[in-house]
Short mmCIF file of C-alpha atoms and ligand atoms in Angstrom, two decimals:
data_model
loop_
_atom_site.label_atom_id
_atom_site.label_comp_id
_atom_site.label_asym_id
_atom_site.label_seq_id
_atom_site.Cartn_x
_atom_site.Cartn_y
_atom_site.Cartn_z
CA UNK A 1 -22.81 30.84 42.10
CA UNK A 2 -24.30 32.08 37.90
CA UNK A 3 -23.17 29.69 34.71
CA UNK A 4 -20.57 32.46 32.94
CA UNK A 5 -20.29 31.54 29.69
CA UNK A 6 -18.45 33.39 26.40
CA UNK A 7 -20.01 33.72 22.93
CA UNK A 8 -18.42 29.99 21.89
CA UNK A 9 -18.24 26.78 24.43
CA UNK A 10 -17.32 23.49 24.19
CA UNK A 11 -20.36 21.41 25.50
CA UNK A 12 -20.53 16.93 25.22
CA UNK A 13 -24.35 15.97 24.21
CA UNK A 14 -24.30 12.33 25.94
CA UNK A 15 -26.92 10.47 24.85
CA UNK A 16 -27.06 11.26 21.44
CA UNK A 17 -23.64 9.83 21.91
CA UNK A 18 -21.21 13.31 21.18
CA UNK A 19 -18.39 13.74 23.60
CA UNK A 20 -17.14 17.31 23.22
CA UNK A 21 -18.86 19.64 19.65
CA UNK A 22 -17.97 24.07 19.68
CA UNK A 23 -21.66 25.54 20.33
CA UNK A 24 -22.36 29.55 19.40
CA UNK A 25 -23.80 31.02 21.81
CA UNK A 26 -25.35 33.03 19.80
CA UNK A 27 -28.46 35.39 22.50
CA UNK A 28 -29.39 36.74 19.59
CA UNK A 29 -31.36 33.79 18.36
CA UNK A 30 -34.67 32.33 20.04
CA UNK A 31 -34.16 28.33 19.45
CA UNK A 32 -31.05 26.20 19.32
CA UNK A 33 -30.66 24.68 16.25
CA UNK A 34 -27.94 21.04 15.34
CA UNK A 35 -26.70 21.26 12.04
CA UNK A 36 -27.34 17.22 10.41
CA UNK A 37 -27.62 15.03 7.38
CA UNK A 38 -29.69 12.12 6.06
CA UNK A 39 -32.75 13.37 8.69
CA UNK A 40 -34.30 10.27 8.68
CA UNK A 41 -37.47 9.91 10.59
CA UNK A 42 -38.31 6.94 11.25
CA UNK A 43 -41.12 4.69 14.45
CA UNK A 44 -44.95 4.16 14.59
CA UNK A 45 -47.24 7.46 14.91
CA UNK A 46 -47.04 8.52 18.28
CA UNK A 47 -43.54 7.30 18.80
CA UNK A 48 -41.88 9.05 15.46
CA UNK A 49 -37.76 9.53 16.18
CA UNK A 50 -35.89 10.37 14.07
CA UNK A 51 -32.61 9.38 12.59
CA UNK A 52 -30.09 11.90 11.68
CA UNK A 53 -26.15 12.26 10.88
CA UNK A 54 -23.79 15.09 13.42
CA UNK A 55 -20.33 16.01 11.85
CA UNK A 56 -18.68 16.79 15.41
CA UNK A 57 -16.19 18.43 14.12
CA UNK A 58 -16.29 20.60 11.05
CA UNK A 59 -12.80 20.43 10.13
CA UNK A 60 -13.39 16.64 10.15
CA UNK A 61 -16.40 15.91 7.12
CA UNK A 62 -14.99 11.96 7.05
CA UNK A 63 -16.08 11.41 10.70
CA UNK A 64 -19.48 10.82 11.33
CA UNK A 65 -21.74 9.64 14.11
CA UNK A 66 -25.15 8.54 13.82
CA UNK A 67 -27.34 9.77 16.79
CA UNK A 68 -31.33 8.94 17.01
CA UNK A 69 -33.95 11.05 18.95
CA UNK A 70 -37.46 10.72 19.95
CA UNK A 71 -39.38 14.13 17.60
CA UNK A 72 -40.92 15.79 20.37
CA UNK A 73 -42.73 18.71 18.02
CA UNK A 74 -41.93 19.33 14.16
CA UNK A 75 -42.39 22.26 12.33
CA UNK A 76 -42.79 23.41 8.92
CA UNK A 77 -39.77 26.54 7.80
CA UNK A 78 -40.06 27.51 4.39
CA UNK A 79 -36.67 28.80 3.28
CA UNK A 80 -36.05 32.14 1.32
CA UNK A 81 -36.46 30.38 -1.99
CA UNK A 82 -40.20 29.75 -1.03
CA UNK A 83 -39.08 26.21 -0.41
CA UNK A 84 -40.93 24.31 2.53
CA UNK A 85 -38.69 22.11 4.95
CA UNK A 86 -39.57 20.17 8.14
CA UNK A 87 -37.90 20.39 10.55
CA UNK A 88 -37.55 18.18 13.51
CA UNK A 89 -37.57 19.02 17.15
CA UNK A 90 -35.69 17.37 19.83
CA UNK A 91 -35.06 17.42 23.59
CA UNK A 92 -31.89 16.09 24.35
CA UNK A 93 -29.13 16.72 27.88
CA UNK A 94 -26.74 18.96 27.20
CA UNK A 95 -23.54 18.79 29.70
CA UNK A 96 -21.39 22.46 29.53
CA UNK A 97 -19.16 23.59 32.77
CA UNK A 98 -20.26 20.72 34.86
CA UNK A 99 -24.32 21.30 34.49
CA UNK A 100 -26.55 18.90 32.38
CA UNK A 101 -30.34 20.22 31.82
CA UNK A 102 -32.72 19.44 28.65
CA UNK A 103 -32.13 20.92 26.12
CA UNK A 104 -34.00 21.01 22.05
CA UNK A 105 -33.04 21.09 18.56
CA UNK A 106 -34.15 21.71 16.10
CA UNK A 107 -32.98 19.47 13.16
CA UNK A 108 -30.92 20.92 10.19
CA UNK A 109 -28.97 20.47 7.11
CA UNK A 110 -26.88 23.12 6.84
CA UNK A 111 -22.84 22.68 6.02
CA UNK A 112 -20.13 24.39 5.29
CA UNK A 113 -21.20 26.28 8.39
CA UNK A 114 -17.96 27.50 11.23
CA UNK A 115 -20.19 26.16 13.71
CA UNK A 116 -22.32 22.75 14.29
CA UNK A 117 -24.35 23.61 16.76
CA UNK A 118 -25.90 27.01 18.34
CA UNK A 119 -27.46 27.14 21.42
CA UNK A 120 -30.24 29.67 22.00
CA UNK A 121 -31.68 31.84 24.66
CA UNK A 122 -34.28 28.77 25.11
CA UNK A 123 -31.72 26.75 26.34
CA UNK A 124 -29.78 29.69 29.03
CA UNK A 125 -33.62 30.04 30.01
CA UNK A 126 -34.08 26.55 30.62
CA UNK A 127 -31.29 25.83 32.88
CA UNK A 128 -32.95 24.60 36.35
CA UNK A 129 -31.15 28.19 38.04
CA UNK A 130 -29.94 31.03 37.75
CA UNK A 131 -29.59 31.85 34.00
CA UNK A 132 -26.24 31.80 32.73
CA UNK A 133 -24.94 34.67 31.84
CA UNK A 134 -23.02 35.61 28.59
CA UNK A 135 -20.23 37.17 27.62
CA UNK A 136 -20.27 38.43 23.92
CA UNK A 137 -16.25 39.21 23.65
CA UNK A 138 -14.99 36.05 25.80
CA UNK A 139 -14.07 32.34 25.03
CA UNK A 140 -14.16 29.01 26.99
CA UNK A 141 -15.12 30.05 30.01
CA UNK A 142 -16.56 26.97 30.74
CA UNK A 143 -12.82 25.17 29.57
CA UNK A 144 -12.16 23.34 26.55
CA UNK A 145 -13.25 19.35 25.47
CA UNK A 146 -10.38 18.38 22.77
CA UNK A 147 -11.98 15.88 20.15
CA UNK A 148 -9.46 13.00 20.54
CA UNK A 149 -13.33 11.63 23.47
CA UNK A 150 -13.57 10.22 19.16
CA UNK A 151 -11.21 8.55 18.68
CA UNK A 152 -11.50 6.17 21.84
CA UNK A 153 -15.13 6.65 21.04
CA UNK A 154 -16.00 2.63 19.26
CA UNK A 155 -13.94 1.68 22.91
CA UNK A 156 -15.79 3.49 24.85
CA UNK A 157 -19.75 1.87 26.45
CA UNK A 158 -22.37 3.23 24.17
CA UNK A 159 -25.77 4.92 24.54
CA UNK A 160 -28.26 3.40 24.84
CA UNK A 161 -29.89 4.31 21.43
CA UNK A 162 -32.84 3.29 18.95
CA UNK A 163 -31.40 1.42 16.13
CA UNK A 164 -32.79 0.75 11.96
CA UNK A 165 -32.93 -2.50 11.69
CA UNK A 166 -33.55 -4.30 8.49
CA UNK A 167 -34.63 -7.79 8.46
CA UNK A 168 -34.49 -9.65 4.26
CA UNK A 169 -36.81 -11.85 3.78
CA UNK A 170 -39.38 -12.88 1.64
CA UNK A 171 -41.48 -14.08 4.62
CA UNK A 172 -42.57 -11.50 6.70
CA UNK A 173 -45.41 -13.62 8.00
CA UNK A 174 -43.07 -16.96 9.12
CA UNK A 175 -42.32 -17.62 13.08
CA UNK A 176 -38.41 -15.85 12.55
CA UNK A 177 -39.34 -12.48 11.22
CA UNK A 178 -42.25 -12.25 13.67
CA UNK A 179 -39.95 -12.85 16.50
CA UNK A 180 -37.01 -11.05 14.79
CA UNK A 181 -39.79 -7.97 14.72
CA UNK A 182 -41.25 -8.51 17.65
CA UNK A 183 -37.37 -8.70 19.81
CA UNK A 184 -36.35 -5.65 18.12
CA UNK A 185 -39.22 -4.39 18.90
CA UNK A 186 -39.21 -4.68 22.93
CA UNK A 187 -35.99 -2.77 23.12
CA UNK A 188 -37.06 0.33 20.74
CA UNK A 189 -35.81 -0.14 17.76
CA UNK A 190 -37.25 0.05 14.30
CA UNK A 191 -37.32 -3.05 12.57
CA UNK A 192 -38.27 -3.28 8.63
CA UNK A 193 -38.82 -5.99 6.47
CA UNK A 194 -38.02 -5.77 2.82
CA UNK A 195 -38.49 -8.16 0.13
CA UNK A 196 -35.18 -9.48 -1.35
CA UNK A 197 -35.98 -9.88 -4.51
CA UNK A 198 -38.21 -6.31 -4.43
CA UNK A 199 -34.67 -4.77 -3.68
CA UNK A 200 -32.86 -3.42 -6.98
CA UNK A 201 -29.38 -1.77 -6.69
CA UNK A 202 -27.76 1.32 -8.10
CA UNK A 203 -24.17 0.38 -8.26
CA UNK A 204 -21.73 2.86 -8.31
CA UNK A 205 -18.42 3.72 -6.75
CA UNK A 206 -19.30 7.25 -5.23
CA UNK A 207 -23.13 6.64 -3.07
CA UNK A 208 -24.17 2.76 -2.83
CA UNK A 209 -27.47 2.88 -2.48
CA UNK A 210 -30.70 0.34 -2.73
CA UNK A 211 -34.07 0.70 -3.91
CA UNK A 212 -37.36 -0.52 -3.17
CA UNK A 213 -41.10 0.12 -4.42
CA UNK A 214 -39.43 3.71 -6.54
CA UNK A 215 -37.21 4.86 -3.24
CA UNK A 216 -33.94 4.51 -2.50
CA UNK A 217 -34.53 2.70 1.15
CA UNK A 218 -32.86 4.79 4.33
CA UNK A 219 -29.27 3.59 5.74
CA UNK A 220 -30.58 0.62 8.40
CA UNK A 221 -27.19 0.71 11.03
CA UNK A 222 -27.69 -2.99 10.46
CA UNK A 223 -29.91 -5.65 8.36
CA UNK A 224 -30.63 -9.54 9.34
CA UNK A 225 -30.22 -11.33 6.50
CA UNK A 226 -32.52 -14.36 6.17
CA UNK A 227 -31.58 -15.46 2.07
CA UNK A 228 -33.51 -18.54 0.69
CA UNK A 229 -31.95 -21.30 -0.68
CA UNK A 230 -33.67 -21.13 -3.87
CA UNK A 231 -32.31 -17.26 -3.95
CA UNK A 232 -28.94 -17.06 -2.61
CA UNK A 233 -27.30 -15.24 -5.63
CA UNK A 234 -29.15 -12.56 -5.94
CA UNK A 235 -29.42 -12.72 -2.20
CA UNK A 236 -26.25 -12.11 -1.32
CA UNK A 237 -25.61 -9.37 -3.96
CA UNK A 238 -27.96 -7.33 -2.48
CA UNK A 239 -26.96 -7.92 1.11
CA UNK A 240 -22.92 -6.84 -0.66
CA UNK A 241 -24.96 -3.88 -1.22
CA UNK A 242 -26.18 -2.58 2.23
CA UNK A 243 -22.57 -4.01 3.25
CA UNK A 244 -20.66 -1.36 0.27
CA UNK A 245 -22.81 1.38 2.03
CA UNK A 246 -21.73 0.61 5.35
CA UNK A 247 -24.74 -1.21 7.89
CA UNK A 248 -23.90 -3.77 9.96
CA UNK A 249 -25.13 -7.48 8.49
CA UNK A 250 -25.69 -10.29 11.15
CA UNK A 251 -24.24 -12.65 8.61
CA UNK A 252 -22.68 -11.25 5.09
CA UNK A 253 -23.14 -11.33 2.12
CA UNK A 254 -19.14 -13.56 2.34
CA UNK A 255 -20.31 -16.28 4.42
CA UNK A 256 -23.49 -16.24 3.66
CA UNK A 257 -22.04 -17.70 -0.25
CA UNK A 258 -19.60 -19.29 0.98
CA UNK A 259 -22.31 -21.56 4.02
CA UNK A 260 -24.99 -22.42 0.97
CA UNK A 261 -22.10 -24.51 -1.22
CA UNK A 262 -22.19 -27.76 0.82
CA UNK A 263 -18.53 -28.76 -1.28
CA UNK A 264 -16.22 -25.22 -0.44
CA UNK A 265 -18.17 -25.34 2.77
CA UNK A 266 -17.09 -28.63 3.26
CA UNK A 267 -13.25 -27.78 2.07
CA UNK A 268 -13.27 -24.25 5.21
CA UNK A 269 -14.33 -26.50 7.79
CA UNK A 270 -11.56 -29.63 6.10
CA UNK A 271 -9.71 -26.81 6.51
CA UNK A 272 -10.34 -25.76 10.09
CA UNK A 273 -9.46 -29.40 11.35
CA UNK A 274 -13.21 -29.57 11.85
CA UNK A 275 -14.47 -32.95 12.41
CA UNK A 276 -16.90 -34.16 9.28
CA UNK A 277 -17.74 -37.33 8.15
CA UNK A 278 -16.14 -38.18 5.09
CA UNK A 279 -16.69 -36.50 1.54
CA UNK A 280 -15.96 -36.83 -1.34
CA UNK A 281 -16.73 -35.40 -4.84
CA UNK A 282 -16.71 -35.80 -8.62
CA UNK A 283 -17.21 -33.84 -11.88
CA UNK A 284 -17.01 -36.67 -14.52
CA UNK A 285 -19.06 -40.15 -14.59
CA UNK A 286 -15.79 -41.44 -15.81
CA UNK A 287 -14.90 -41.33 -12.08
CA UNK A 288 -18.45 -42.79 -10.61
CA UNK A 289 -16.88 -46.11 -9.12
CA UNK A 290 -13.61 -44.46 -8.04
CA UNK A 291 -15.36 -41.71 -5.78
CA UNK A 292 -18.01 -44.31 -4.81
CA UNK A 293 -15.17 -46.91 -3.45
CA UNK A 294 -13.68 -44.04 -1.82
CA UNK A 295 -15.96 -43.87 0.51
CA UNK A 296 -15.53 -46.87 1.84
CA UNK A 297 -18.83 -49.82 2.53
CA UNK A 298 -21.93 -49.49 1.73
CA UNK A 299 -24.38 -47.93 3.03
CA UNK A 300 -23.47 -44.13 1.74
CA UNK A 301 -24.98 -40.82 1.27
CA UNK A 302 -25.44 -39.33 -1.63
CA UNK A 303 -26.32 -34.70 -1.58
CA UNK A 304 -27.07 -32.44 -3.74
CA UNK A 305 -24.66 -29.47 -3.29
CA UNK A 306 -27.76 -27.24 -3.31
CA UNK A 307 -29.45 -29.72 -1.17
CA UNK A 308 -31.47 -27.58 1.83
CA UNK A 309 -34.57 -29.41 4.26
CA UNK A 310 -33.70 -32.69 4.09
CA UNK A 311 -34.39 -32.97 0.09
CA UNK A 312 -32.04 -34.08 -1.69
CA UNK A 313 -29.48 -36.71 0.95
CA UNK A 314 -30.67 -40.19 -0.65
CA UNK A 315 -29.44 -43.08 1.59
CA UNK A 316 -28.70 -45.07 -0.83
CA UNK A 317 -27.63 -49.38 1.16
CA UNK A 318 -25.71 -50.44 -2.03
CA UNK A 319 -23.35 -50.33 -4.54
CA UNK A 320 -25.36 -50.43 -6.89
CA UNK A 321 -27.75 -48.43 -5.60
CA UNK A 322 -25.40 -45.49 -4.44
CA UNK A 323 -24.21 -46.04 -8.18
CA UNK A 324 -26.86 -45.27 -9.44
CA UNK A 325 -28.41 -42.69 -7.47
CA UNK A 326 -25.34 -41.08 -8.94
CA UNK A 327 -25.97 -41.28 -12.42
CA UNK A 328 -29.26 -40.08 -11.74
CA UNK A 329 -27.75 -36.59 -10.24
CA UNK A 330 -25.40 -36.44 -13.40
CA UNK A 331 -28.28 -37.10 -15.50
CA UNK A 332 -30.27 -33.47 -14.29
CA UNK A 333 -26.54 -31.93 -14.11
CA UNK A 334 -27.25 -31.35 -10.29
CA UNK A 335 -24.34 -31.19 -8.35
CA UNK A 336 -23.60 -33.49 -5.58
CA UNK A 337 -21.46 -34.23 -3.83
CA UNK A 338 -20.73 -38.34 -2.25
CA UNK A 339 -20.72 -39.59 1.86
CA UNK A 340 -20.31 -42.13 3.90
CA UNK A 341 -23.16 -42.21 6.24
CA UNK A 342 -23.15 -42.48 10.04
CA UNK A 343 -24.58 -44.94 11.15
CA UNK A 344 -24.23 -44.87 14.62
CA UNK A 345 -26.18 -41.49 14.25
CA UNK A 346 -28.99 -43.56 14.43
CA UNK A 347 -31.29 -40.81 12.55
CA UNK A 348 -30.46 -37.97 14.76
CA UNK A 349 -28.08 -34.82 15.19
CA UNK A 350 -27.65 -31.84 17.05
CA UNK A 351 -28.70 -28.81 16.01
CA UNK A 352 -26.34 -25.35 17.63
CA UNK A 353 -27.34 -21.72 17.55
CA UNK A 354 -24.41 -19.39 18.24
CA UNK A 355 -24.22 -16.13 18.02
CA UNK A 356 -21.71 -14.13 17.97
CA UNK A 357 -18.92 -16.69 18.60
CA UNK A 358 -21.36 -18.69 21.86
CA UNK A 359 -23.59 -20.74 21.47
CA UNK A 360 -27.07 -19.64 23.33
CA UNK A 361 -29.41 -23.20 22.61
CA UNK A 362 -29.26 -26.41 20.62
CA UNK A 363 -31.75 -28.87 19.79
CA UNK A 364 -32.02 -33.55 19.46
CA UNK A 365 -33.96 -33.45 16.36
CA UNK A 366 -34.83 -37.11 15.64
CA UNK A 367 -35.74 -38.22 12.47
CA UNK A 368 -39.36 -39.73 11.73
CA UNK A 369 -39.25 -43.77 12.05
CA UNK A 370 -37.78 -45.38 9.24
CA UNK A 371 -36.80 -42.04 8.05
CA UNK A 372 -33.22 -40.95 8.20
CA UNK A 373 -33.04 -37.08 7.44
CA UNK A 374 -34.02 -35.81 10.82
CA UNK A 375 -35.11 -32.37 9.51
CA UNK A 376 -38.45 -31.18 11.41
CA UNK A 377 -39.84 -30.19 7.68
CA UNK A 378 -38.95 -34.86 7.45
CA UNK A 379 -41.34 -34.54 10.36
CA UNK A 380 -38.44 -35.12 12.94
CA UNK A 381 -39.42 -33.55 15.83
CA UNK A 382 -37.21 -31.80 18.69
CA UNK A 383 -36.00 -31.59 22.36
CA UNK A 384 -34.23 -29.53 24.54
CA UNK A 385 -30.21 -30.98 24.53
CA UNK A 386 -27.59 -30.79 26.99
CA UNK A 387 -24.62 -30.71 25.00
CA UNK A 388 -20.36 -31.62 25.31
CA UNK A 389 -18.28 -29.59 25.11
CA UNK A 390 -16.74 -30.86 22.23
CA UNK A 391 -20.15 -30.23 20.47
CA UNK A 392 -20.10 -26.87 21.82
CA UNK A 393 -16.18 -26.10 21.02
CA UNK A 394 -17.26 -27.37 17.08
CA UNK A 395 -20.83 -25.37 16.95
CA UNK A 396 -18.79 -21.72 17.04
CA UNK A 397 -15.50 -23.31 15.37
CA UNK A 398 -17.95 -24.62 12.67
CA UNK A 399 -19.21 -20.87 12.46
CA UNK A 400 -16.13 -19.02 13.23
CA UNK A 401 -14.79 -20.37 10.47
CA UNK A 402 -17.59 -19.92 7.58
CA UNK A 403 -17.74 -16.06 9.62
CA UNK A 404 -20.91 -16.52 10.50
CA UNK A 405 -22.42 -14.11 13.29
CA UNK A 406 -26.15 -16.36 13.21
CA UNK A 407 -25.27 -20.05 12.05
CA UNK A 408 -26.94 -23.44 12.84
CA UNK A 409 -24.23 -25.42 13.32
CA UNK A 410 -25.84 -29.03 12.83
CA UNK A 411 -23.69 -32.08 14.35
CA UNK A 412 -23.99 -35.92 14.51
CA UNK A 413 -22.78 -37.86 17.00
CA UNK A 414 -20.48 -40.34 15.70
CA UNK A 415 -18.27 -42.78 17.54
CA UNK A 416 -15.13 -40.55 16.89
CA UNK A 417 -17.05 -37.37 18.47
CA UNK A 418 -19.33 -35.18 16.69
CA UNK A 419 -18.61 -34.50 12.65
CA UNK A 420 -20.60 -31.33 11.97
CA UNK A 421 -22.75 -32.08 8.31
CA UNK A 422 -23.95 -28.82 7.62
CA UNK A 423 -23.84 -24.63 8.84
CA UNK A 424 -26.79 -22.50 7.77
CA UNK A 425 -26.86 -18.68 8.02
CA UNK A 426 -30.54 -18.61 8.28
CA UNK A 427 -31.90 -20.78 11.05
CA UNK A 428 -35.13 -21.03 11.18
CA UNK A 429 -35.82 -19.83 15.20
CA UNK A 430 -39.30 -22.08 15.50
CA UNK A 431 -37.59 -25.19 16.39
CA UNK A 432 -34.85 -24.07 18.87
CA UNK A 433 -37.00 -21.23 20.42
CA UNK A 434 -39.75 -23.35 21.35
CA UNK A 435 -37.92 -26.85 21.63
CA UNK A 436 -35.16 -24.63 24.41
CA UNK A 437 -37.21 -21.95 25.93
CA UNK A 438 -34.49 -19.07 25.68
CA UNK A 439 -35.61 -15.97 24.03
CA UNK A 440 -33.17 -16.66 20.49
CA UNK A 441 -34.11 -13.78 18.96
CA UNK A 442 -33.22 -11.44 21.68
CA UNK A 443 -29.69 -12.39 21.57
CA UNK A 444 -29.37 -11.61 17.96
CA UNK A 445 -30.32 -8.16 18.65
CA UNK A 446 -27.42 -8.83 21.79
CA UNK A 447 -25.11 -9.05 19.34
CA UNK A 448 -26.35 -6.55 17.43
CA UNK A 449 -26.00 -3.79 19.50
CA UNK A 450 -22.51 -4.86 20.85
CA UNK A 451 -21.70 -4.32 17.14
CA UNK A 452 -22.69 -1.58 16.17
CA UNK A 453 -22.21 -0.22 20.05
CA UNK A 454 -19.49 2.75 17.92
CA UNK A 455 -21.98 5.69 16.73
CA UNK A 456 -19.05 6.81 14.93
CA UNK A 457 -19.83 4.87 10.98
CA UNK A 458 -16.82 5.42 8.60
CA UNK A 459 -18.15 5.74 4.85
CA UNK A 460 -16.17 3.55 2.82
CA UNK A 461 -14.99 5.11 0.78
CA UNK A 462 -14.49 4.77 -3.12
CA UNK A 463 -11.07 3.68 -4.43
CA UNK A 464 -9.16 3.73 -1.88
P1 ADP B 501 -29.98 -30.34 4.22
O1 ADP B 501 -29.36 -29.03 3.71
O2 ADP B 501 -30.92 -30.18 3.27
O3 ADP B 501 -30.88 -30.21 5.28
P2 ADP B 501 -28.20 -32.51 5.50
O4 ADP B 501 -26.89 -32.66 4.84
O5 ADP B 501 -28.40 -31.50 6.86
O6 ADP B 501 -29.21 -31.97 3.75
O7 ADP B 501 -28.37 -33.86 6.29
C1 ADP B 501 -30.26 -33.28 5.68
C2 ADP B 501 -30.03 -34.27 7.06
O8 ADP B 501 -29.80 -36.37 6.43
C3 ADP B 501 -29.49 -34.57 8.29
O9 ADP B 501 -29.87 -33.28 9.16
C4 ADP B 501 -28.77 -36.01 8.65
O10 ADP B 501 -29.79 -36.26 10.02
C5 ADP B 501 -29.29 -36.44 7.63
N1 ADP B 501 -27.18 -37.01 7.34
C6 ADP B 501 -27.83 -36.51 6.60
N2 ADP B 501 -26.22 -36.49 5.99
C7 ADP B 501 -25.60 -37.61 6.98
C8 ADP B 501 -24.40 -38.37 7.26
N3 ADP B 501 -23.78 -38.39 6.98
N4 ADP B 501 -24.50 -39.60 7.83
C9 ADP B 501 -26.30 -39.80 8.63
N5 ADP B 501 -27.11 -39.06 8.22
C10 ADP B 501 -27.03 -37.91 7.66
MG1 MG B 502 -29.65 -29.74 7.39
#
């Protein structure tokens, strides 16, 4: 039976995540065209891809679907005003009237057209079987689809697509960054390392942008922030800018900032009823004595609020020692907290890696002999560890309380159950992957793929 087509039809491009579009069947044209915007090539030579936005419903410009496809050709087209435009050609299955076949489309940016897709002769000739017959006076010979499919898209299972992902890092060659790039590329994504400190921003209501090396950065489907403690303020501002643009961020800027501030983080964990060592904090030097007494009998821990890698953590064996450490920190105008020393943890802590609300790997870190800090940077060693249900629950609750999608939660084992020490928003991957043998980097991408599953991105509007 011959496929009969009217001059206008409903079609789907399932591979691109476009369940319904109206198409103009134009036998006067040779090639087919898909109207796209922000057309961006990406990917390595020889495997070039293109990512583009489509407004599938001409009357609903706020509905944007982001697609990606392999580039099969590129053509330079000279327009009537002499400008040369590179048009990318993609090939993707077209579904029409119960049939599906591969069709080539050129991508062009031509807003304001009544149809956002044109089907030319070449597409009809590619039909496997007798070529479809076009009745130029008829419409919708193959039935109507309707646009409500887009309202259900958010819940639908996504079609696999290549994502463009940025890793914000100052250490492109570190183990963690290299593994993230490798894991992403294994899944056909394009992963680019962006130096956080080299990002500069154009902050305006209508069209927020991030610039880099003289150019506005493209749209990233997802951003993996690896913000070092020394650049928290600027780094979180960069992440916030990507959020304003509409990228999915593995950890949001406010969650990174919250987890970096040890005092605030402790308040949040306490509010959520999560076990932690008793912690006290004061501003005035007049209260030093009383502050130390609140914690109880020494030894006690004195900790810089901005400590990382164990560098700002001191164990004071006596009250006198505690007082002099506190006054030294005060003299340096450094913010600190004092904390109950969990002696029974015996120089060990447990790092739980939480990805998307699940503990995916855990390791036990043991301090070097004579040391109480178990940080790997302080010579600690790591081995794979089985954790208890209570520990698992504490780690998941802590990551959730801080709002982190990817978190390293450090627990001490005490007589009264797990005590959360800190929630790290840029956990190193080397120790945990090597000790557990798990592909934690891959699991980060599982989460990204899930969270970017909806192809529909609704731009944040200014002033609404
Ligand atoms: P940092 O952010 O610098 O890593 P942490 O608070 O994680 O600071 O402390 C570093 C290490 O010191 C911990 O991993 C743990 O081994 C030890 N430590 C910290 N606080 C305590 C405590 N209250 N009781 C016992 N050991 C602690
Ligand atoms: Mg730590």
